[in-house]
Backbone as JSON, one array per atom type, in Angstrom:
{
  "sequence": "MTDAQTHTEKMKVQQAAHRKRVAAAAKAQRGLVLGYTGDGKGKSSSAFGVIVRALGWGQRVGVVQFIKGKWKTGERQFFSRFEDQIDWRTMGEGFTWDTQDLDRDTAVAQAAFDKGRAMLESGNYDLVVLDEINIALRYGYLSEDVVREGLDARSARTSVILTGRDARPSLCEYADLVSEMRAVKHPFEAGIKAVRGIDF",
  "N": [[-22.15, -44.09, 28.64], [-18.62, -43.81, 28.47], [-16.21, -41.1, 28.96], [-14.07, -41.51, 27.21], [-15.22, -43.17, 25.29], [-17.19, -41.5, 24.27], [-15.59, -39.5, 23.19], [-14.28, -40.97, 21.18], [-16.45, -41.55, 19.48], [-17.16, -38.96, 18.63], [-14.85, -38.28, 17.23], [-14.94, -40.17, 15.17], [-17.13, -39.25, 13.72], [-16.16, -36.76, 12.89], [-14.0, -37.62, 11.36], [-15.27, -39.01, 9.26], [-16.7, -36.9, 8.05], [-14.57, -35.28, 7.23], [-13.21, -36.98, 5.42], [-15.17, -37.19, 3.47], [-15.25, -34.55, 2.46], [-12.64, -34.38, 1.42], [-12.77, -36.31, -0.58], [-14.56, -35.11, -2.3], [-13.23, -32.89, -3.14], [-11.46, -31.15, -5.74], [-8.51, -31.58, -7.76], [-6.01, -29.09, -8.02], [-5.94, -27.09, -10.94], [-3.92, -25.54, -11.79], [-0.97, -23.77, -10.59], [-1.16, -22.4, -7.26], [-2.2, -19.27, -5.71], [-0.95, -17.69, -2.99], [-1.35, -15.61, -0.14], [0.25, -13.77, 2.37], [-0.31, -11.68, 4.91], [-0.98, -8.74, 7.0], [-0.51, -7.06, 10.24], [1.12, -8.34, 11.96], [4.08, -10.17, 13.03], [5.78, -12.62, 10.93], [5.09, -13.07, 8.28], [6.86, -13.22, 6.02], [8.35, -15.25, 7.12], [6.56, -17.37, 7.16], [6.28, -17.8, 4.4], [8.9, -18.65, 3.87], [8.85, -21.07, 5.19], [7.15, -22.51, 3.52], [8.78, -22.62, 1.31], [10.76, -24.35, 2.26], [9.27, -26.7, 2.43], [8.7, -27.09, -0.31], [11.31, -27.41, -1.34], [11.96, -29.73, -0.05], [10.51, -31.56, -1.5], [11.98, -31.64, -3.79], [11.53, -29.6, -5.5], [11.69, -26.69, -7.72], [12.5, -23.36, -6.89], [11.85, -19.88, -6.9], [12.82, -16.72, -5.63], [12.06, -13.4, -5.04], [12.99, -10.48, -3.51], [11.51, -7.55, -2.49], [11.85, -5.37, -0.75], [13.63, -5.84, 1.36], [17.03, -5.28, 2.06], [20.52, -5.7, 1.36], [21.48, -6.76, 3.74], [22.71, -9.22, 5.98], [21.0, -12.24, 6.54], [19.58, -14.94, 8.43], [17.93, -16.72, 6.99], [18.66, -16.32, 4.32], [21.32, -17.18, 4.4], [20.92, -19.86, 5.06], [19.33, -20.86, 2.88], [21.14, -20.57, 0.82], [22.49, -22.89, 0.68], [21.17, -24.44, -1.08], [21.52, -23.94, -3.77], [21.24, -25.19, -6.22], [18.56, -25.62, -6.45], [17.19, -23.3, -5.85], [16.56, -19.97, -6.81], [17.52, -17.0, -5.84], [16.81, -13.66, -5.45], [17.67, -10.71, -4.12], [16.46, -7.72, -4.38], [15.61, -5.35, -3.36], [16.38, -2.24, -1.62], [16.46, -1.88, 1.03], [14.7, -0.66, 3.99], [11.86, 1.42, 3.31], [11.75, 3.87, 4.62], [14.37, 4.51, 4.89], [15.51, 4.83, 2.33], [14.03, 6.92, 1.05], [13.43, 8.03, -1.46], [11.39, 8.44, -3.96], [11.33, 8.07, -6.8], [13.57, 6.44, -7.23], [12.95, 4.24, -5.57], [10.63, 3.34, -6.84], [11.63, 2.59, -9.36], [13.35, 0.51, -8.59], [11.51, -1.3, -7.49], [9.95, -1.89, -9.74], [11.86, -3.08, -11.39], [12.35, -5.32, -9.83], [9.88, -6.58, -9.97], [9.74, -7.12, -12.7], [11.74, -9.07, -12.84], [10.56, -11.03, -11.18], [8.19, -11.54, -12.66], [9.27, -12.64, -14.96], [10.23, -15.04, -13.91], [7.8, -16.21, -13.13], [6.52, -16.61, -15.57], [8.2, -18.29, -16.91], [8.03, -21.09, -16.64], [9.85, -22.64, -15.34], [9.81, -22.89, -12.63], [8.47, -24.22, -9.65], [7.49, -22.86, -7.5], [7.21, -19.44, -6.72], [8.25, -16.81, -4.77], [7.21, -13.64, -3.93], [8.46, -11.52, -2.13], [7.48, -9.19, 0.22], [6.06, -7.74, -1.67], [3.59, -6.59, -1.31], [4.12, -4.25, 0.1], [5.42, -2.71, -1.77], [3.25, -2.29, -3.46], [1.56, -0.91, -1.72], [2.86, 1.57, -1.41], [2.64, 2.53, -3.92], [4.56, 1.93, -5.79], [4.29, -0.08, -7.57], [1.64, -1.05, -9.82], [-1.63, -2.37, -9.2], [-2.92, -3.52, -11.36], [-0.81, -4.22, -13.1], [0.53, -6.13, -11.55], [-1.5, -8.03, -11.27], [-1.8, -8.79, -13.97], [0.64, -10.05, -14.32], [0.41, -12.18, -12.56], [-1.7, -13.55, -13.78], [-0.43, -14.36, -16.1], [1.29, -16.35, -15.39], [3.03, -19.5, -15.5], [1.25, -22.57, -15.72], [2.32, -24.46, -14.07], [3.31, -23.09, -11.86], [3.16, -21.99, -8.56], [2.54, -19.12, -6.45], [3.66, -16.9, -3.94], [2.63, -14.06, -2.17], [3.86, -11.6, -0.07], [3.68, -9.32, 2.76], [2.58, -6.4, 4.54], [-0.75, -4.94, 4.51], [-2.12, -5.98, 2.23], [-3.65, -5.67, -0.91], [-7.18, -5.44, -1.28], [-8.32, -6.46, -3.64], [-6.39, -8.25, -4.56], [-6.38, -10.05, -2.49], [-8.88, -11.11, -2.88], [-8.46, -12.37, -5.32], [-6.55, -14.3, -4.71], [-5.9, -17.74, -3.8], [-5.47, -18.59, -1.24], [-5.38, -16.79, 1.76], [-3.7, -15.59, 4.51], [-3.75, -13.88, 7.55], [-1.58, -12.25, 9.63], [-1.8, -11.32, 12.91], [-0.92, -8.67, 15.02], [-0.14, -9.13, 18.34], [1.64, -8.9, 20.42], [4.92, -7.58, 20.61], [8.45, -7.72, 20.92], [9.92, -5.4, 20.26], [8.33, -3.31, 20.91], [8.73, -3.14, 23.56], [11.15, -2.09, 23.67], [13.2, -3.79, 22.88], [15.77, -4.85, 20.85], [16.04, -6.23, 17.45], [16.53, -9.75, 17.21], [19.11, -11.96, 16.4], [18.63, -14.86, 14.51], [16.03, -15.08, 15.38], [14.59, -12.8, 14.48], [15.98, -12.14, 12.16]],
  "CA": [[-20.96, -44.05, 27.8], [-17.52, -43.14, 29.14], [-15.63, -39.95, 28.23], [-13.25, -42.04, 26.13], [-16.12, -43.66, 24.24], [-17.81, -40.29, 23.68], [-14.54, -38.87, 22.36], [-14.09, -41.81, 19.99], [-17.59, -41.37, 18.58], [-17.02, -37.65, 18.02], [-13.78, -38.32, 16.27], [-15.42, -40.94, 14.01], [-18.01, -38.36, 12.93], [-15.28, -35.79, 12.25], [-13.18, -38.3, 10.35], [-16.14, -39.29, 8.13], [-16.96, -35.64, 7.38], [-13.33, -34.84, 6.58], [-12.98, -37.85, 4.27], [-16.15, -36.84, 2.44], [-14.78, -33.3, 1.83], [-11.46, -34.69, 0.62], [-13.21, -37.05, -1.76], [-15.31, -34.2, -3.17], [-12.35, -31.8, -3.6], [-10.8, -31.34, -7.01], [-7.12, -31.22, -7.81], [-5.75, -27.74, -8.62], [-5.61, -27.15, -12.34], [-2.68, -24.75, -11.98], [-0.36, -23.36, -9.32], [-2.01, -21.58, -6.4], [-1.73, -17.96, -5.26], [-1.06, -17.57, -1.52], [-1.03, -14.31, 0.39], [0.51, -13.64, 3.8], [-0.38, -10.23, 5.18], [-1.32, -8.4, 8.37], [0.47, -6.21, 10.92], [1.92, -9.15, 12.86], [5.32, -10.79, 12.51], [5.67, -13.98, 10.47], [4.62, -13.21, 6.93], [7.97, -13.8, 5.22], [8.75, -16.52, 7.76], [5.61, -18.38, 6.64], [6.7, -18.09, 3.01], [10.13, -19.44, 3.94], [8.45, -22.41, 5.56], [6.64, -23.19, 2.31], [9.96, -22.92, 0.51], [11.36, -25.57, 2.82], [8.43, -27.8, 2.0], [8.88, -27.3, -1.76], [12.62, -27.96, -1.54], [11.88, -31.13, 0.42], [9.97, -32.4, -2.6], [12.86, -31.51, -4.91], [10.99, -28.6, -6.45], [12.49, -25.51, -8.05], [11.92, -22.2, -6.25], [12.4, -18.54, -7.14], [12.49, -15.7, -4.6], [12.4, -11.99, -5.32], [12.72, -9.65, -2.31], [11.26, -6.19, -2.97], [12.2, -4.32, 0.17], [14.81, -6.17, 2.21], [18.28, -4.94, 1.41], [21.64, -6.67, 1.26], [21.98, -7.2, 5.03], [22.79, -10.67, 6.12], [19.9, -12.87, 7.29], [19.69, -16.39, 8.63], [17.24, -17.46, 5.93], [19.49, -16.25, 3.12], [22.47, -18.06, 4.61], [20.46, -21.26, 5.01], [18.89, -21.26, 1.52], [22.3, -20.59, -0.09], [22.96, -24.3, 0.58], [20.32, -25.13, -2.05], [21.61, -23.11, -5.01], [20.81, -25.96, -7.4], [17.1, -25.67, -6.46], [16.58, -22.03, -5.54], [17.07, -18.76, -7.45], [17.18, -15.98, -4.84], [17.17, -12.31, -5.86], [17.36, -9.63, -3.18], [16.53, -6.55, -5.28], [15.32, -4.13, -2.63], [17.52, -1.47, -1.09], [16.26, -1.64, 2.45], [13.43, -0.08, 4.43], [11.44, 2.59, 2.54], [12.01, 5.09, 5.35], [15.77, 4.79, 4.77], [15.83, 5.29, 1.01], [13.41, 8.26, 0.96], [13.55, 8.49, -2.85], [10.27, 7.84, -4.63], [11.68, 7.61, -8.14], [14.48, 5.32, -7.13], [12.24, 3.09, -5.01], [9.73, 2.89, -7.88], [12.45, 1.89, -10.38], [13.84, -0.72, -7.99], [10.35, -2.23, -7.38], [9.57, -2.33, -11.08], [12.87, -4.03, -11.83], [12.13, -6.56, -9.1], [8.7, -7.25, -10.5], [10.11, -7.67, -14.02], [12.44, -10.34, -12.59], [9.57, -11.96, -10.7], [7.3, -11.92, -13.74], [10.0, -13.55, -15.84], [10.22, -16.32, -13.23], [6.45, -16.72, -13.15], [6.15, -17.01, -16.93], [9.2, -19.17, -17.56], [7.74, -22.52, -16.56], [10.99, -23.3, -14.73], [9.68, -22.87, -11.18], [7.22, -24.76, -9.03], [7.06, -21.86, -6.52], [7.89, -18.14, -6.75], [7.89, -15.95, -3.65], [7.4, -12.24, -4.15], [8.55, -11.14, -0.72], [7.17, -7.75, 0.52], [5.45, -7.06, -2.83], [2.46, -5.77, -0.83], [4.63, -2.95, 0.51], [5.6, -1.99, -3.04], [1.92, -1.87, -3.89], [1.04, 0.08, -0.77], [3.48, 2.87, -1.66], [2.42, 2.95, -5.3], [5.71, 1.64, -6.64], [3.73, -0.98, -8.61], [0.17, -0.97, -9.92], [-2.34, -3.63, -9.03], [-3.21, -4.08, -12.68], [0.41, -4.88, -13.62], [0.75, -7.33, -10.77], [-2.54, -9.01, -11.64], [-1.44, -9.33, -15.3], [1.77, -10.98, -14.12], [-0.13, -13.42, -11.97], [-2.49, -14.23, -14.82], [0.44, -14.87, -17.15], [2.2, -17.35, -14.84], [2.97, -20.85, -15.96], [0.32, -23.43, -14.97], [3.12, -25.22, -13.08], [3.89, -22.24, -10.84], [2.42, -21.31, -7.46], [3.21, -17.87, -6.07], [3.34, -16.34, -2.6], [2.77, -12.63, -2.02], [3.92, -11.26, 1.35], [3.73, -7.94, 3.16], [1.43, -5.77, 5.15], [-1.7, -4.13, 3.74], [-2.42, -6.58, 0.93], [-4.77, -5.04, -1.6], [-8.37, -6.3, -1.23], [-8.54, -7.16, -4.95], [-5.47, -9.35, -4.67], [-6.88, -11.03, -1.55], [-9.98, -11.79, -3.57], [-7.87, -13.16, -6.39], [-5.72, -15.38, -4.17], [-6.55, -19.0, -3.36], [-5.32, -18.65, 0.22], [-4.9, -15.59, 2.43], [-3.58, -15.67, 5.97], [-3.43, -12.57, 8.15], [-0.86, -12.29, 10.9], [-2.28, -10.22, 13.77], [0.03, -8.3, 16.06], [-0.65, -9.15, 19.7], [2.72, -8.36, 21.24], [6.22, -7.63, 19.96], [9.48, -7.22, 21.86], [10.38, -4.06, 19.91], [7.48, -2.34, 21.66], [9.28, -3.04, 24.9], [12.49, -1.54, 23.57], [14.16, -4.84, 22.63], [16.24, -4.88, 19.47], [15.88, -7.47, 16.72], [17.39, -10.83, 17.69], [19.63, -12.87, 15.37], [18.05, -16.19, 14.59], [14.6, -14.93, 15.61], [14.05, -11.75, 13.63], [16.71, -12.06, 10.9]],
  "C": [[-19.84, -43.27, 28.5], [-17.04, -41.94, 28.32], [-14.83, -40.43, 27.04], [-14.11, -42.49, 24.97], [-16.8, -42.47, 23.51], [-16.81, -39.59, 22.72], [-14.36, -39.66, 21.07], [-15.2, -41.62, 18.98], [-17.53, -40.01, 17.89], [-15.96, -37.63, 16.95], [-14.14, -39.11, 15.0], [-16.29, -40.07, 13.11], [-17.15, -37.33, 12.21], [-14.48, -36.42, 11.12], [-14.03, -38.56, 9.09], [-16.42, -37.98, 7.35], [-15.72, -35.14, 6.63], [-13.07, -35.67, 5.32], [-13.96, -37.54, 3.14], [-15.74, -35.57, 1.71], [-13.58, -33.56, 0.97], [-11.85, -35.38, -0.65], [-13.88, -36.15, -2.77], [-14.41, -33.1, -3.75], [-11.68, -32.17, -4.91], [-9.33, -31.0, -6.89], [-6.99, -29.87, -8.5], [-5.35, -27.94, -10.08], [-4.33, -26.37, -12.71], [-2.13, -24.38, -10.59], [-1.29, -22.41, -8.56], [-1.38, -20.24, -6.12], [-2.01, -17.89, -3.76], [-0.62, -16.18, -1.09], [-0.86, -14.34, 1.89], [0.61, -12.15, 4.12], [-0.71, -10.0, 6.66], [-0.21, -7.61, 9.05], [1.35, -7.01, 11.9], [3.15, -9.74, 12.17], [5.01, -12.19, 11.96], [5.23, -14.18, 9.02], [5.68, -13.82, 6.01], [8.39, -15.15, 5.79], [7.83, -17.65, 7.29], [5.99, -18.79, 5.21], [7.95, -18.95, 3.02], [9.85, -20.88, 4.33], [7.9, -23.2, 4.37], [7.79, -23.51, 1.37], [10.61, -24.19, 0.96], [10.6, -26.78, 2.37], [8.64, -28.11, 0.5], [10.28, -27.91, -2.02], [12.67, -29.41, -1.1], [11.36, -32.07, -0.61], [10.81, -32.27, -3.89], [12.38, -30.5, -5.95], [11.91, -27.41, -6.65], [11.79, -24.26, -7.55], [12.63, -20.92, -6.68], [11.94, -17.59, -6.04], [12.96, -14.34, -5.1], [12.01, -11.17, -4.09], [12.66, -8.18, -2.76], [11.77, -5.13, -2.05], [13.51, -4.61, 0.9], [16.09, -5.9, 1.42], [19.31, -6.06, 1.46], [22.09, -7.2, 2.61], [21.79, -8.68, 5.21], [21.67, -11.2, 7.01], [20.13, -14.35, 7.42], [19.06, -17.16, 7.49], [18.07, -17.44, 4.66], [20.7, -17.19, 3.26], [22.07, -19.53, 4.5], [20.15, -21.67, 3.57], [20.04, -21.25, 0.51], [22.84, -21.99, -0.23], [22.19, -25.06, -0.5], [20.35, -24.41, -3.38], [21.2, -23.86, -6.24], [19.3, -26.0, -7.51], [16.48, -24.31, -6.33], [17.34, -20.89, -6.23], [16.61, -17.59, -6.61], [17.69, -14.61, -5.29], [16.7, -11.29, -4.83], [17.55, -8.32, -3.97], [16.13, -5.27, -4.59], [16.56, -3.43, -2.1], [17.33, -1.13, 0.36], [14.91, -1.0, 2.75], [13.13, 1.22, 3.67], [11.74, 3.88, 3.27], [13.5, 5.44, 5.31], [16.11, 5.38, 3.37], [15.3, 6.68, 0.71], [13.48, 8.87, -0.43], [12.5, 7.77, -3.67], [10.64, 7.26, -6.01], [12.58, 6.43, -8.13], [13.77, 4.06, -6.61], [11.28, 2.5, -6.03], [10.48, 2.08, -8.93], [12.93, 0.56, -9.88], [12.7, -1.76, -7.92], [9.96, -2.75, -8.74], [10.59, -3.33, -11.67], [12.7, -5.39, -11.14], [10.92, -7.31, -9.67], [8.97, -7.82, -11.9], [10.83, -9.01, -13.84], [11.44, -11.41, -12.11], [8.64, -12.43, -11.78], [7.98, -12.87, -14.71], [10.05, -14.97, -15.23], [8.86, -16.98, -13.35], [6.09, -17.32, -14.51], [7.03, -18.11, -17.51], [8.81, -20.64, -17.61], [8.85, -23.33, -15.89], [10.85, -23.44, -13.21], [8.38, -23.46, -10.71], [6.63, -23.68, -8.09], [7.88, -20.59, -6.74], [7.35, -17.33, -5.59], [8.22, -14.51, -3.98], [7.33, -11.59, -2.77], [8.43, -9.63, -0.57], [6.61, -7.01, -0.72], [4.26, -6.18, -2.4], [2.88, -4.38, -0.4], [4.87, -2.09, -0.73], [4.28, -1.47, -3.6], [1.35, -0.76, -3.03], [1.57, 1.5, -1.06], [3.31, 3.35, -3.08], [3.59, 2.73, -6.23], [5.32, 0.72, -7.8], [2.22, -0.76, -8.67], [-0.43, -2.34, -9.76], [-2.57, -4.31, -10.38], [-1.99, -4.81, -13.26], [0.7, -6.15, -12.9], [-0.26, -8.44, -11.15], [-2.26, -9.59, -13.03], [-0.3, -10.34, -15.2], [1.31, -12.3, -13.51], [-0.93, -14.24, -12.97], [-1.61, -14.95, -15.84], [1.38, -15.99, -16.66], [1.97, -18.71, -15.47], [1.96, -21.66, -15.11], [1.04, -24.21, -13.9], [3.35, -24.43, -11.79], [2.9, -21.73, -9.84], [3.23, -20.08, -7.04], [2.72, -17.43, -4.71], [3.6, -14.85, -2.62], [2.8, -12.29, -0.53], [3.93, -9.74, 1.54], [2.44, -7.43, 3.73], [0.51, -5.17, 4.1], [-1.92, -4.68, 2.33], [-3.68, -5.93, 0.34], [-5.99, -5.99, -1.59], [-8.59, -7.08, -2.54], [-7.62, -8.34, -5.11], [-5.84, -10.46, -3.65], [-8.02, -11.81, -2.15], [-9.48, -12.74, -4.65], [-7.16, -14.4, -5.87], [-6.58, -16.59, -3.81], [-6.51, -19.12, -1.84], [-4.81, -17.31, 0.71], [-4.85, -15.82, 3.9], [-3.12, -14.3, 6.48], [-2.8, -12.77, 9.5], [-1.29, -11.06, 11.7], [-1.27, -9.95, 14.86], [-0.67, -8.32, 17.41], [0.4, -8.53, 20.62], [4.02, -8.53, 20.51], [7.29, -7.06, 20.87], [10.01, -5.83, 21.53], [9.63, -2.99, 20.64], [7.98, -2.16, 23.07], [10.74, -2.56, 24.87], [13.57, -2.57, 23.29], [14.49, -4.91, 21.15], [15.98, -6.24, 18.81], [16.94, -8.48, 17.12], [17.82, -11.71, 16.53], [19.08, -14.25, 15.59], [16.55, -16.21, 14.9], [13.99, -13.96, 14.62], [14.76, -11.66, 12.27], [17.74, -13.18, 10.81]]
}
């Protein structure tokens, strides 16, 4: 048997196995919970990619940003073109090491989650992204129980994405999908500043 024939036979076996798994899989009964975490770059970027996919299907999307402040980003400028489909709320005040005010940061995070929970429960959104919510949980600005209650109360229509480093193990267990970005190399470590169009 030639290499080409061997390859074809292997692919036929894989195809049959994949089709069997697809046939046995059930449709989701409600929106999914996706988590993007880890110390590597790309967590929010992955969520933005899912937003693009949802918008491509004409779906309605909500975004609540817990940490990122009012500074101009490429993604915000891009998604502003879809104001009829996307409700974007940047409610953070910037990096936690800049604010340095526990009470204020806690109040801001709680207000952001109140907005996110209202989106989740409304039934008006196919997808809600809670960007950097894991950071708010890490610093104790939000409780896991409150976030879990909000996720439980979401509309059956609504999928949700949680981003940020150090996702809580209990929320990873709760989620339907968890992807961890691992830091291998980053230009900032070599003294290179953030690049427009790449980092923001």
